[in-house]
Amino acid sequence: MTEGAYAIDALLLEERRYPPPADFAGQSNAQPSIYERDFDEFWEAEARERITWFDPFTKLYEWELPYARWYLGGKLNVCFNCVDRHVEAGIGDKIAYHWEGEPEGERRTITFADLQREVVRFANALKELGVGKGTPVGIYMGMIPELPVSMLACARLGAPHTVVFGGFSADSLSDRLNDMECEVLITQDAGWRKGTEVPLKRNSDEALDRAPGVRTSVVWRRAGSDVGMKEGRDVWAHEVVEGQSDDPDSCPCEPMDSEDLLYLLYTSGTTAKPKGIVHTTGGYLVGVSTTHHYIFDVKPDSVYWCAADIGWVTGHSYIVYGPLANATTGVLYEGVPDYPDRDRWWAIVERYKVDILYTAPTAIRAHMKWGPEHAERHDLSSLRLLGSVGEPINPEAWVWYREHIGGGRCPIVDTWWQTETGMILITPLPGITTTKPGSATLPFPGVDAAVVNDRGEEVPPGGGGYLVLRRPWPAMLRGIYKDHDRFVETYWSRFPGMYLAGDGARVDEDGDFWLMGRVDDVMNVSGHRISTIEVESALVDHPQVAEAAVCGRKDETTGQAIVAFVSLKDGEEGSPEMMTELREHVATKIGKIARPANIVFTPELPKTRSGKIMRRLLKDVSENRALGDTTTLADPTVVEEIKDRAVTEASQEA
Ligand code: WT7
């Protein structure tokens, strides 16, 4: 299909309207009056209704630009809210997680009472290892129940954590451990992915060589693989929990201030150094539990599955903290969607009678490519609601998801948010909102989102511009760890008084928001945020690389794919071997997710006369578009040469 035809088709799909299904309206957690509620009243009432406070808050919020504080004076504990109080309320037998390992047949059912026992025992063990209120803890694990157990044990003790996605490299891990000054690391021997072991312990050993501040490494046994244990530093989790009490009174939940640090989560920005996004306790928990309740229409008997990885913010907010605070039964799955077969997800939906499924457009497109027959082999009639997150969803994928997974009856919530926002901010509400394929529709009640032009003025309907937020929200980031200047510079300096999201957007005549992707040097590959500069730094770190420029090009499955333009030292020519070597080099520096899909070797990069690399042109080249203005180039022939090479390389890649 030509690009023009694709655009026309997409337009026709975009113009479709899906009113809320009749059996939702009137039955859903959110009623239309929710949009009329007073901002202060709403967030006060939700906080009181949803959260158990040890000491009540005395003030809703304070906004001293750019920092907001919420629920001032309030004391609470996140673990108490996610676990203990449910057991006390008599629902200890309710299932917290249905867990499935990737190897078939490995299953566990964990009730809230089980979760409490495991968390208490592990928290007692951590306490013995010197972890207490304020001790920074790193967590590097896969999707096993011990991951939420570890996070909750930290929260119970008041120890802030940083979870590092298990797909990140040893280098990425040590950078994060050092930035947060972690004293303890929690990891596991290995995890399962695509039928092979992910050597988490081995990677973390490498990371710890470069993170001398970590004195103890606690290792969960998962795969049973052979790992070396370093005397005086490494301990097995199953050994240190042995003999520990599981009585909640043996390890009371530490009363935390609303504004105490709950966790840091690192995310890529426009420089080579990831930012430690700061999330605190009270506002975060209110924000994620409230949005989870209304947006996913979670009922007491729901089986909710967010198929993300806990290593990303989606997992923090909508696998662990939001759902558990709401006493939701969830599904936790360790592996990939096509192991052992492409129907694995649908077997899981059928087995546990999942009624709410939350995933990313890149996964939907992968299933689309594999064909609907895998879903058709299973009974998906339990599904009631579908969610999407991570990148703009193309209308085709939206409609396919609705028809082939949702049986044409489930509303879709396309939820826009970020690591920084902590909670969903732009989204339909099931039962209320008329949806359109490709639009995240409306700001959540009380969220003041707008699209502004270069001068910070709101653009009229239909116009495009920068997405900004003009009022604080409870789960918003409280800064970048130890970097006030970068916090101000990144989010608050472009338009005074407004939070700059970094996304382009437009609002249509109905007031619906359409997200258009990043406007900065950040790529979105399979819903993962990757900085062009970070990949460039990894490439030039290789001894033979003189210069590198990286950009994202459109990709049918992953949204964007990474293309690198590299010139080698001493006029060396590139080779397929060199390409493999450089891709592996990026994988070791950052992680496999950051590996370029294609590397174009070129003697020179297109630069302006002042020496700036023209990334815009490289993007045009990699997407096979007519080149934009080249008159400011120092040497216009450079780009023609690159174009020729890119075409040759692309055909080799295919
Ligand atoms: C960036 C944030 C939020 C959890 C996963 C990603 C893009 C996210 C949507 C959506 C269009 C979206 C934005 C945003 N994004 N959701 N529904 N529609 N774009 O978290 O890694 O912090 O990335 O993901 O570009 O800025 P993240």
XYZ file of C-alpha atoms and ligand atoms in Angstrom:
681
model
C 0.000 0.000 0.000
C 1.328 3.458 -0.805
C 1.707 6.005 1.935
C -1.135 8.065 0.490
C -3.603 5.181 0.575
C -2.587 4.390 4.143
C -3.289 7.971 5.165
C -6.754 7.981 3.585
C -7.655 4.698 5.251
C -6.461 5.916 8.598
C -8.556 9.037 8.197
C -11.696 7.027 7.523
C -11.042 4.956 10.617
C -10.340 8.035 12.700
C -13.708 9.411 11.789
C -15.511 6.436 13.255
C -17.288 6.971 16.546
C -17.886 4.323 19.164
C -20.441 5.382 21.781
C -20.205 3.621 25.157
C -21.886 0.199 25.019
C -25.377 0.176 26.516
C -24.559 -2.415 29.186
C -21.756 -0.202 30.455
C -23.615 3.059 30.795
C -25.129 3.308 34.247
C -23.105 0.305 35.486
C -19.627 1.746 35.272
C -17.575 3.093 38.165
C -17.481 6.511 36.515
C -20.676 8.457 35.962
C -20.947 11.546 33.738
C -21.182 13.806 36.801
C -17.530 12.962 37.499
C -16.522 15.728 35.072
C -18.533 18.287 37.018
C -16.895 17.606 40.351
C -14.900 20.338 42.015
C -11.159 19.702 41.741
C -10.352 20.048 45.450
C -13.439 18.174 46.563
C -12.660 15.327 44.130
C -9.094 14.698 45.247
C -9.961 15.111 48.930
C -12.858 12.668 48.731
C -10.912 10.094 46.711
C -8.015 10.241 49.170
C -10.308 9.689 52.129
C -12.371 6.956 50.531
C -9.582 4.990 48.915
C -6.635 5.236 51.261
C -6.144 4.372 54.927
C -4.201 7.153 56.639
C -2.391 6.673 59.950
C -2.683 10.462 60.386
C -5.073 12.489 58.257
C -3.728 15.133 55.897
C -4.370 18.724 56.831
C -3.971 20.378 53.437
C -4.813 19.079 49.965
C -1.881 20.542 48.074
C 0.632 23.303 47.822
C 2.143 24.445 44.555
C 5.375 26.356 44.656
C 6.338 26.200 41.031
C 7.704 23.906 39.846
C 7.290 21.706 42.913
C 3.928 20.500 44.154
C 3.262 18.728 47.432
C 0.081 16.798 48.139
C -1.846 15.649 51.180
C 0.325 17.652 53.523
C 0.673 16.354 57.046
C -0.742 12.949 56.093
C 0.938 9.771 57.362
C 0.458 6.429 55.667
C 2.224 3.323 54.471
C 1.916 2.018 50.925
C 2.396 -1.634 51.882
C -0.257 -1.348 54.574
C -2.669 0.030 51.981
C -1.817 -2.585 49.363
C -1.717 -5.642 51.607
C -2.318 -5.534 55.360
C -5.580 -3.657 55.443
C -7.183 -6.094 53.001
C -6.289 -9.001 55.257
C -7.609 -7.073 58.255
C -10.812 -6.405 56.325
C -11.342 -10.149 55.942
C -10.481 -10.607 52.272
C -7.143 -12.347 52.882
C -8.359 -15.304 50.830
C -8.904 -13.163 47.762
C -6.347 -13.805 45.030
C -3.865 -10.988 44.575
C -2.013 -12.544 41.648
C -2.416 -15.476 39.331
C 1.182 -16.035 38.294
C 2.407 -17.936 35.260
C 6.017 -18.655 34.538
C 7.070 -18.763 30.913
C 7.823 -22.518 30.936
C 4.385 -24.040 30.508
C 2.649 -25.480 33.524
C 4.441 -23.327 36.069
C 1.656 -21.587 37.947
C 1.120 -20.077 41.354
C -1.851 -18.492 43.043
C -1.063 -15.852 45.633
C -3.771 -14.570 47.955
C -3.546 -11.308 49.855
C -2.836 -13.328 53.019
C -0.004 -15.164 51.200
C 1.323 -11.862 49.974
C 1.313 -10.464 53.493
C 3.195 -13.463 54.883
C 5.825 -13.287 52.150
C 6.254 -9.538 52.431
C 6.559 -9.632 56.223
C 9.122 -12.427 56.164
C 11.183 -10.720 53.501
C 10.924 -7.324 55.208
C 12.160 -8.934 58.433
C 15.094 -10.384 56.514
C 15.911 -7.047 54.912
C 15.748 -5.405 58.320
C 18.322 -7.863 59.576
C 20.499 -6.909 56.618
C 20.378 -3.307 57.755
C 17.618 -1.970 55.524
C 15.454 0.621 57.243
C 13.631 3.858 56.630
C 15.507 5.776 53.956
C 17.911 2.999 52.829
C 18.057 3.122 49.012
C 17.516 -0.316 47.464
C 17.992 -1.380 43.852
C 15.855 -4.152 42.378
C 16.859 -6.015 39.192
C 14.418 -8.813 38.548
C 12.044 -10.409 36.101
C 8.307 -10.929 36.331
C 8.039 -13.277 39.282
C 5.894 -12.792 42.412
C 9.033 -12.039 44.415
C 9.343 -8.771 42.505
C 6.188 -7.158 43.941
C 7.061 -8.864 47.249
C 10.443 -7.081 47.216
C 8.941 -3.703 46.307
C 6.285 -3.998 48.999
C 8.820 -5.103 51.612
C 10.827 -1.950 50.860
C 7.690 0.184 51.091
C 6.812 -1.486 54.386
C 10.187 -0.487 55.850
C 10.160 2.973 54.280
C 13.151 2.100 52.094
C 12.900 3.761 48.668
C 13.522 1.475 45.709
C 14.565 1.756 42.130
C 13.475 -1.096 39.924
C 15.736 -1.574 36.912
C 14.113 -3.389 33.978
C 15.627 -6.875 33.604
C 16.399 -6.197 29.933
C 18.861 -3.452 30.814
C 22.570 -4.145 30.713
C 25.032 -4.303 33.603
C 26.231 -0.793 32.713
C 22.724 0.645 32.855
C 22.190 -1.080 36.183
C 25.385 0.211 37.787
C 24.670 3.774 36.583
C 21.307 3.702 38.319
C 22.602 2.048 41.490
C 25.333 4.670 41.728
C 23.058 7.610 41.035
C 20.655 6.575 43.782
C 23.553 5.496 46.029
C 21.913 2.132 46.620
C 23.253 0.114 49.538
C 21.438 -3.114 48.767
C 20.496 -4.862 45.532
C 17.731 -7.418 45.207
C 18.006 -9.720 42.206
C 17.382 -13.314 41.124
C 19.546 -16.070 39.682
C 17.955 -15.892 36.225
C 14.603 -15.397 34.535
C 12.904 -17.017 31.569
C 12.353 -15.228 28.288
C 11.673 -16.770 24.879
C 12.660 -20.146 26.209
C 16.111 -19.068 27.349
C 17.530 -17.915 30.640
C 18.199 -14.235 31.263
C 21.316 -14.178 33.468
C 20.201 -11.515 35.932
C 22.638 -12.505 38.671
C 25.579 -12.577 36.261
C 24.685 -9.119 34.937
C 24.257 -7.771 38.416
C 27.666 -9.146 39.461
C 29.187 -7.196 36.610
C 27.239 -4.114 37.649
C 28.327 -4.445 41.271
C 31.985 -4.368 40.233
C 31.245 -0.792 39.254
C 28.858 0.032 42.105
C 31.010 -0.260 45.229
C 28.348 1.385 47.403
C 26.212 -1.750 47.251
C 27.250 -3.826 50.249
C 24.679 -6.626 49.992
C 23.098 -8.462 47.117
C 20.043 -10.536 47.960
C 19.341 -13.241 45.392
C 15.977 -14.926 44.832
C 16.145 -18.401 43.360
C 13.966 -18.687 40.282
C 15.574 -20.698 37.483
C 17.771 -22.870 39.665
C 20.769 -21.917 37.568
C 24.313 -22.157 38.758
C 25.498 -18.789 40.006
C 28.530 -17.716 41.931
C 27.876 -16.193 45.342
C 30.413 -13.657 46.533
C 31.357 -14.237 50.141
C 30.436 -11.340 52.405
C 28.246 -9.673 49.776
C 25.740 -12.117 48.301
C 23.024 -13.908 50.235
C 20.235 -16.208 49.053
C 16.794 -14.764 49.742
C 15.394 -18.175 50.691
C 18.119 -18.549 53.287
C 17.705 -15.145 54.883
C 13.908 -15.471 55.126
C 14.211 -18.866 56.768
C 13.047 -18.669 60.344
C 11.734 -15.105 59.941
C 8.358 -14.375 61.448
C 5.424 -13.839 59.109
C 3.381 -12.161 61.833
C 2.646 -8.611 60.624
C 3.205 -7.288 64.149
C 6.786 -8.549 64.020
C 7.459 -5.964 61.335
C 5.041 -3.051 61.552
C 4.467 -0.797 58.555
C 6.607 2.306 58.911
C 4.438 5.447 59.063
C 5.602 7.606 56.182
C 4.914 11.207 55.393
C 2.839 11.867 52.280
C 5.884 13.462 50.714
C 8.457 10.804 51.657
C 10.224 9.176 48.721
C 8.524 5.953 47.577
C 10.682 5.213 44.554
C 12.864 6.487 41.770
C 12.368 5.287 38.243
C 14.963 6.181 35.642
C 13.868 7.260 32.203
C 15.653 8.512 29.112
C 15.711 12.161 28.308
C 17.424 14.212 25.666
C 20.918 13.746 27.105
C 23.027 10.638 27.569
C 22.229 10.426 31.279
C 18.879 8.938 32.344
C 16.828 10.966 34.806
C 15.824 9.614 38.201
C 12.142 10.490 38.348
C 11.039 11.090 41.942
C 7.728 9.648 43.167
C 6.503 10.131 46.703
C 3.984 8.350 48.861
C 0.553 9.906 49.460
C -0.308 11.661 46.216
C 1.108 8.822 44.166
C -1.009 6.188 45.858
C -4.180 8.282 45.663
C -3.494 9.054 42.004
C -2.848 5.509 40.852
C -5.660 3.892 42.848
C -8.232 6.480 41.771
C -7.371 6.292 38.078
C -7.187 2.500 38.207
C -10.681 2.333 39.697
C -12.411 4.630 37.229
C -10.499 4.065 34.012
C -10.448 0.269 34.114
C -13.876 0.003 35.713
C -12.515 -2.577 38.132
C -15.189 -4.572 39.959
C -14.693 -6.625 43.148
C -14.648 -9.871 41.141
C -12.569 -8.568 38.228
C -9.538 -10.410 36.927
C -7.332 -7.664 35.638
C -4.277 -8.169 33.462
C -1.795 -5.466 32.683
C 0.629 -7.232 30.363
C 3.475 -4.751 30.858
C 6.741 -5.343 32.713
C 7.002 -4.105 36.289
C 10.360 -2.582 35.335
C 8.498 0.278 33.626
C 6.175 2.804 35.200
C 3.127 1.025 33.762
C 3.978 -1.947 35.937
C 4.702 0.134 39.040
C 1.419 2.032 38.849
C -0.907 -0.491 37.224
C 0.427 -3.944 38.131
C 1.622 -3.281 41.651
C 0.537 -0.156 43.522
C -2.797 0.889 41.965
C -4.398 -2.558 41.625
C -3.198 -3.833 45.006
C -4.416 -0.693 46.786
C -7.796 -1.465 45.201
C -7.594 -5.125 46.315
C -7.741 -6.274 42.709
C -7.055 -9.798 41.489
C -4.364 -9.546 38.844
C -2.448 -11.707 36.418
C 1.344 -11.757 36.394
C 3.053 -13.405 33.432
C 6.788 -13.892 33.183
C 7.495 -14.357 29.506
C 6.893 -13.321 25.913
C 3.536 -13.515 24.085
C 4.690 -16.127 21.561
C 6.172 -18.764 23.787
C 5.691 -21.626 23.287
C 3.041 -20.520 20.761
C 1.451 -17.374 19.510
C -1.739 -18.053 21.449
C -0.081 -17.917 24.874
C -1.781 -14.664 25.900
C -5.200 -15.871 24.820
C -4.754 -19.133 26.719
C -4.060 -17.011 29.808
C -7.122 -14.805 29.237
C -9.277 -17.918 28.881
C -7.771 -19.755 31.860
C -8.271 -16.958 34.394
C -11.336 -15.411 32.748
C -9.602 -12.061 32.456
C -12.139 -9.244 32.095
C -9.744 -6.293 31.754
C -6.670 -6.375 29.514
C -4.157 -3.528 29.344
C -1.325 -3.630 26.801
C 0.684 -1.628 24.265
C 0.085 -0.906 20.557
C 3.321 -2.655 19.630
C 1.994 -5.908 21.134
C -1.346 -5.465 19.393
C 0.447 -4.989 16.064
C 2.527 -8.125 16.658
C -0.674 -10.125 17.240
C -2.179 -8.514 14.151
C 0.782 -9.683 12.120
C 0.479 -13.224 13.472
C -3.201 -13.257 12.521
C -6.486 -13.513 14.448
C -6.585 -17.329 14.327
C -4.556 -17.613 17.544
C -7.110 -15.613 19.500
C -9.973 -17.443 17.779
C -8.804 -20.740 19.266
C -9.756 -19.446 22.722
C -12.828 -18.297 24.554
C -12.273 -14.585 25.157
C -15.850 -13.851 26.150
C -14.787 -12.893 29.696
C -13.169 -9.720 28.348
C -15.137 -6.585 29.146
C -12.624 -3.775 28.692
C -9.397 -3.219 26.757
C -6.643 -0.719 27.414
C -3.709 0.652 25.418
C -0.629 2.583 26.516
C 2.886 3.502 25.511
C 2.619 5.235 22.162
C 0.012 6.608 19.820
C -2.134 3.706 18.632
C -2.730 3.638 14.887
C -6.429 3.381 13.997
C -5.954 0.023 12.220
C -4.530 -1.571 15.354
C -7.281 0.013 17.463
C -10.023 -1.424 15.259
C -8.315 -4.829 15.064
C -7.986 -4.933 18.868
C -11.629 -4.036 19.251
C -12.889 -6.584 16.741
C -10.574 -9.563 17.159
C -9.799 -9.389 20.853
C -12.733 -7.448 22.229
C -15.339 -9.196 20.073
C -16.665 -5.794 19.024
C -18.235 -5.276 22.445
C -15.444 -4.016 24.737
C -14.721 -0.321 25.102
C -11.083 0.616 24.527
C -9.306 3.033 26.829
C -6.285 4.579 25.094
C -4.430 6.026 28.058
C -1.814 8.760 27.712
C 0.684 9.317 30.495
C 4.413 9.160 31.293
C 6.909 7.968 33.872
C 6.858 11.545 35.120
C 3.088 11.823 35.468
C 2.933 8.637 37.581
C -0.716 8.130 36.666
C -2.903 8.217 33.556
C -3.840 11.781 32.596
C -5.637 11.614 29.237
C -8.100 8.787 28.686
C -11.652 7.821 27.892
C -13.844 6.731 30.803
C -15.716 3.515 30.029
C -19.456 3.955 30.022
C -19.195 7.677 29.401
C -16.827 8.552 26.611
C -17.508 8.118 22.928
C -14.209 6.865 21.566
C -12.457 7.367 18.234
C -9.715 5.038 16.995
C -6.407 6.790 17.574
C -7.540 9.401 20.071
C -6.846 9.270 23.808
C -9.935 11.536 24.060
C -10.239 13.618 27.241
C -8.194 14.713 30.234
C -9.059 12.765 33.391
C -11.343 14.820 35.695
C -9.407 17.692 37.224
C -6.489 17.390 34.790
C -5.809 20.641 32.977
C -4.197 19.558 29.707
C -3.848 21.895 26.750
C -2.163 22.170 23.379
C -0.191 25.374 22.926
C 1.805 26.996 20.144
C 5.398 28.271 20.227
C 4.345 31.266 22.298
C 2.477 29.176 24.859
C -0.962 30.208 23.585
C -3.694 27.609 23.384
C -4.292 26.628 19.760
C -7.813 26.645 18.305
C -9.557 23.287 17.641
C -7.871 21.298 14.894
C -4.498 22.940 15.382
C -1.379 21.144 16.549
C 1.213 22.093 19.113
C 2.866 21.125 22.379
C 1.035 19.185 25.048
C 1.226 20.959 28.418
C -0.330 20.553 31.852
C -1.323 23.671 33.722
C -2.378 22.396 37.115
C -0.672 19.878 39.407
C -2.008 16.336 39.909
C -1.441 14.034 42.895
C 0.972 11.510 41.331
C 3.129 14.031 39.491
C 6.886 13.728 39.740
C 8.450 15.640 42.584
C 11.597 16.322 40.624
C 14.635 14.671 39.077
C 16.749 13.039 41.740
C 19.554 15.352 42.832
C 19.122 17.557 39.779
C 16.946 20.596 40.364
C 18.332 22.491 37.375
C 17.581 19.722 34.920
C 14.066 19.410 36.343
C 13.391 23.102 35.734
C 15.113 23.113 32.371
C 13.390 19.984 31.005
C 9.813 20.528 32.047
C 9.229 24.089 33.210
C 11.380 26.504 31.242
C 9.792 26.439 27.789
C 6.424 27.837 28.952
C 6.487 29.394 32.410
C 3.977 27.845 34.789
C 3.239 24.901 32.500
C 4.583 21.357 32.577
C 5.989 20.457 29.149
C 5.250 16.817 28.361
C 7.526 16.592 25.315
C 4.706 15.280 23.118
C 3.076 16.882 20.123
C -0.719 16.840 20.140
C -3.833 18.293 18.596
C -7.325 18.804 19.931
C -10.283 18.316 17.600
C -13.671 20.072 17.465
C -15.076 17.774 20.171
C -12.227 18.584 22.523
C -10.648 15.150 21.998
C -6.854 14.901 22.210
C -4.769 13.197 19.520
C -1.210 12.445 20.601
C 1.347 12.739 17.820
C 4.576 11.412 19.352
C 7.616 13.044 20.881
C 8.814 16.441 19.806
C 12.290 16.000 21.300
C 15.250 13.669 20.718
C 13.458 10.762 22.310
C 12.441 7.688 20.315
C 9.656 5.295 21.148
C 10.544 1.714 20.292
C 7.908 -0.836 21.273
C 6.604 1.618 23.829
C 10.064 2.008 25.364
C 11.510 5.429 25.633
C 15.035 5.631 24.247
C 17.141 8.725 23.788
C 18.928 9.258 20.464
C 21.838 10.833 22.329
C 22.163 7.854 24.670
C 22.508 5.491 21.700
C 24.935 7.870 19.984
C 27.103 7.957 23.104
C 27.091 4.181 23.261
C 28.213 4.020 19.626
C 31.026 6.551 19.882
C 32.221 4.678 22.943
C 33.355 1.958 20.540
C 37.077 2.422 19.718
C 36.554 2.384 15.944
C 33.682 4.834 15.778
C 34.499 8.433 14.937
C 31.002 9.875 14.855
C 27.440 8.683 15.094
C 23.985 10.115 14.612
C 20.846 8.249 15.512
C 17.212 8.705 14.642
C 13.964 6.789 14.788
C 12.205 5.710 11.609
C 8.634 4.469 11.324
C 8.230 0.745 11.843
C 5.107 -1.292 11.271
C 5.384 -3.324 14.451
C 7.556 -1.464 16.923
C 6.259 2.031 16.149
C 9.749 3.322 15.626
C 12.969 1.511 14.822
C 16.441 2.852 15.543
C 18.664 3.788 12.623
C 22.267 4.780 13.225
C 24.523 6.637 10.828
C 28.113 5.916 11.682
C 31.435 7.083 10.362
C 34.433 5.003 11.328
C 37.901 6.185 12.255
C 40.700 6.464 9.679
C 38.267 6.311 6.790
C 37.591 2.640 7.464
C 34.718 1.073 5.521
C 31.835 -0.530 7.325
C 31.129 -4.256 7.062
C 28.339 -6.617 8.131
C 30.681 -7.842 10.904
C 31.178 -4.295 12.107
C 27.428 -3.765 12.093
C 26.942 -6.819 14.318
C 29.741 -5.699 16.589
C 28.290 -2.217 17.018
C 24.797 -3.510 17.658
C 26.190 -5.783 20.369
C 28.180 -2.898 21.772
C 24.996 -0.870 22.210
C 23.337 -3.889 23.845
C 26.123 -4.093 26.421
C 26.145 -0.369 27.061
C 22.379 0.102 27.356
C 20.404 -3.085 26.714
C 19.055 -5.066 23.784
C 16.069 -2.748 23.414
C 18.416 0.041 22.296
C 20.146 -1.946 19.524
C 19.848 -0.140 16.177
C 17.763 -2.039 13.622
C 20.038 -0.732 10.937
C 23.422 0.924 10.755
C 24.367 2.985 7.726
C 28.113 3.491 7.400
C 29.111 6.756 5.842
C 32.415 8.623 5.549
C 30.739 11.819 6.726
C 27.578 12.997 8.459
C 25.553 15.892 7.060
C 26.393 18.997 9.050
C 25.486 22.628 9.012
C 28.258 25.125 8.480
C 28.421 25.578 12.246
C 29.089 21.860 12.616
C 25.694 20.675 13.878
C 24.546 17.282 12.643
C 21.270 17.655 10.751
C 19.209 14.879 12.254
C 16.105 15.967 10.400
C 17.755 15.027 7.111
C 18.823 11.663 8.435
C 15.253 10.976 9.442
C 14.102 11.897 5.949
C 16.714 9.565 4.494
C 15.785 6.680 6.781
C 12.087 7.053 6.057
C 12.782 7.298 2.359
C 11.265 10.758 2.027
C 12.150 13.608 -0.252
C 14.834 15.618 1.469
C 13.853 18.865 3.119
C 15.893 22.029 2.892
C 19.564 21.169 2.394
C 20.811 24.677 1.687
C 22.287 25.153 5.145
C 24.521 22.116 4.773
C 28.251 22.684 4.709
C 28.593 20.053 1.986
C 25.297 19.115 0.281
C 26.871 16.152 -1.551
C 27.323 14.315 1.745
C 23.654 13.685 2.103
C 23.276 12.323 -1.434
C 25.992 9.812 -0.727
C 24.277 8.764 2.506
C 21.007 8.355 0.678
C 22.573 5.908 -1.756
C 24.141 3.957 1.056
C 20.962 3.892 3.122
C 19.034 2.380 0.228
C 21.673 -0.320 -0.263
C 21.842 -1.101 3.459
C 18.067 -1.250 3.758
C 17.824 -3.848 1.000
C 20.515 -5.872 2.761
C 18.556 -5.624 5.989
C 15.398 -6.923 4.314
C 5.772 8.635 26.484
C 6.026 8.279 27.909
C 3.085 5.728 30.383
C 3.591 4.395 30.432
C 4.400 3.909 29.282
C 5.408 4.851 28.692
C 4.186 8.054 24.865
C 2.457 6.893 26.288
C 0.671 7.099 25.061
C -0.609 7.101 24.433
C 0.326 8.359 22.705
C 1.733 7.746 24.409
C 4.318 9.547 24.916
C 4.843 9.807 26.310
N 2.834 7.593 25.200
N 1.154 6.582 26.211
N -1.678 6.485 24.970
N -0.725 7.753 23.255
N 1.557 8.383 23.231
O 6.030 5.660 29.651
O 8.436 5.558 28.965
O 7.574 7.456 30.360
O 6.964 7.244 27.937
O 5.118 7.555 25.831
O 5.238 9.959 23.964
O 5.524 11.029 26.440
P 7.325 6.481 29.283
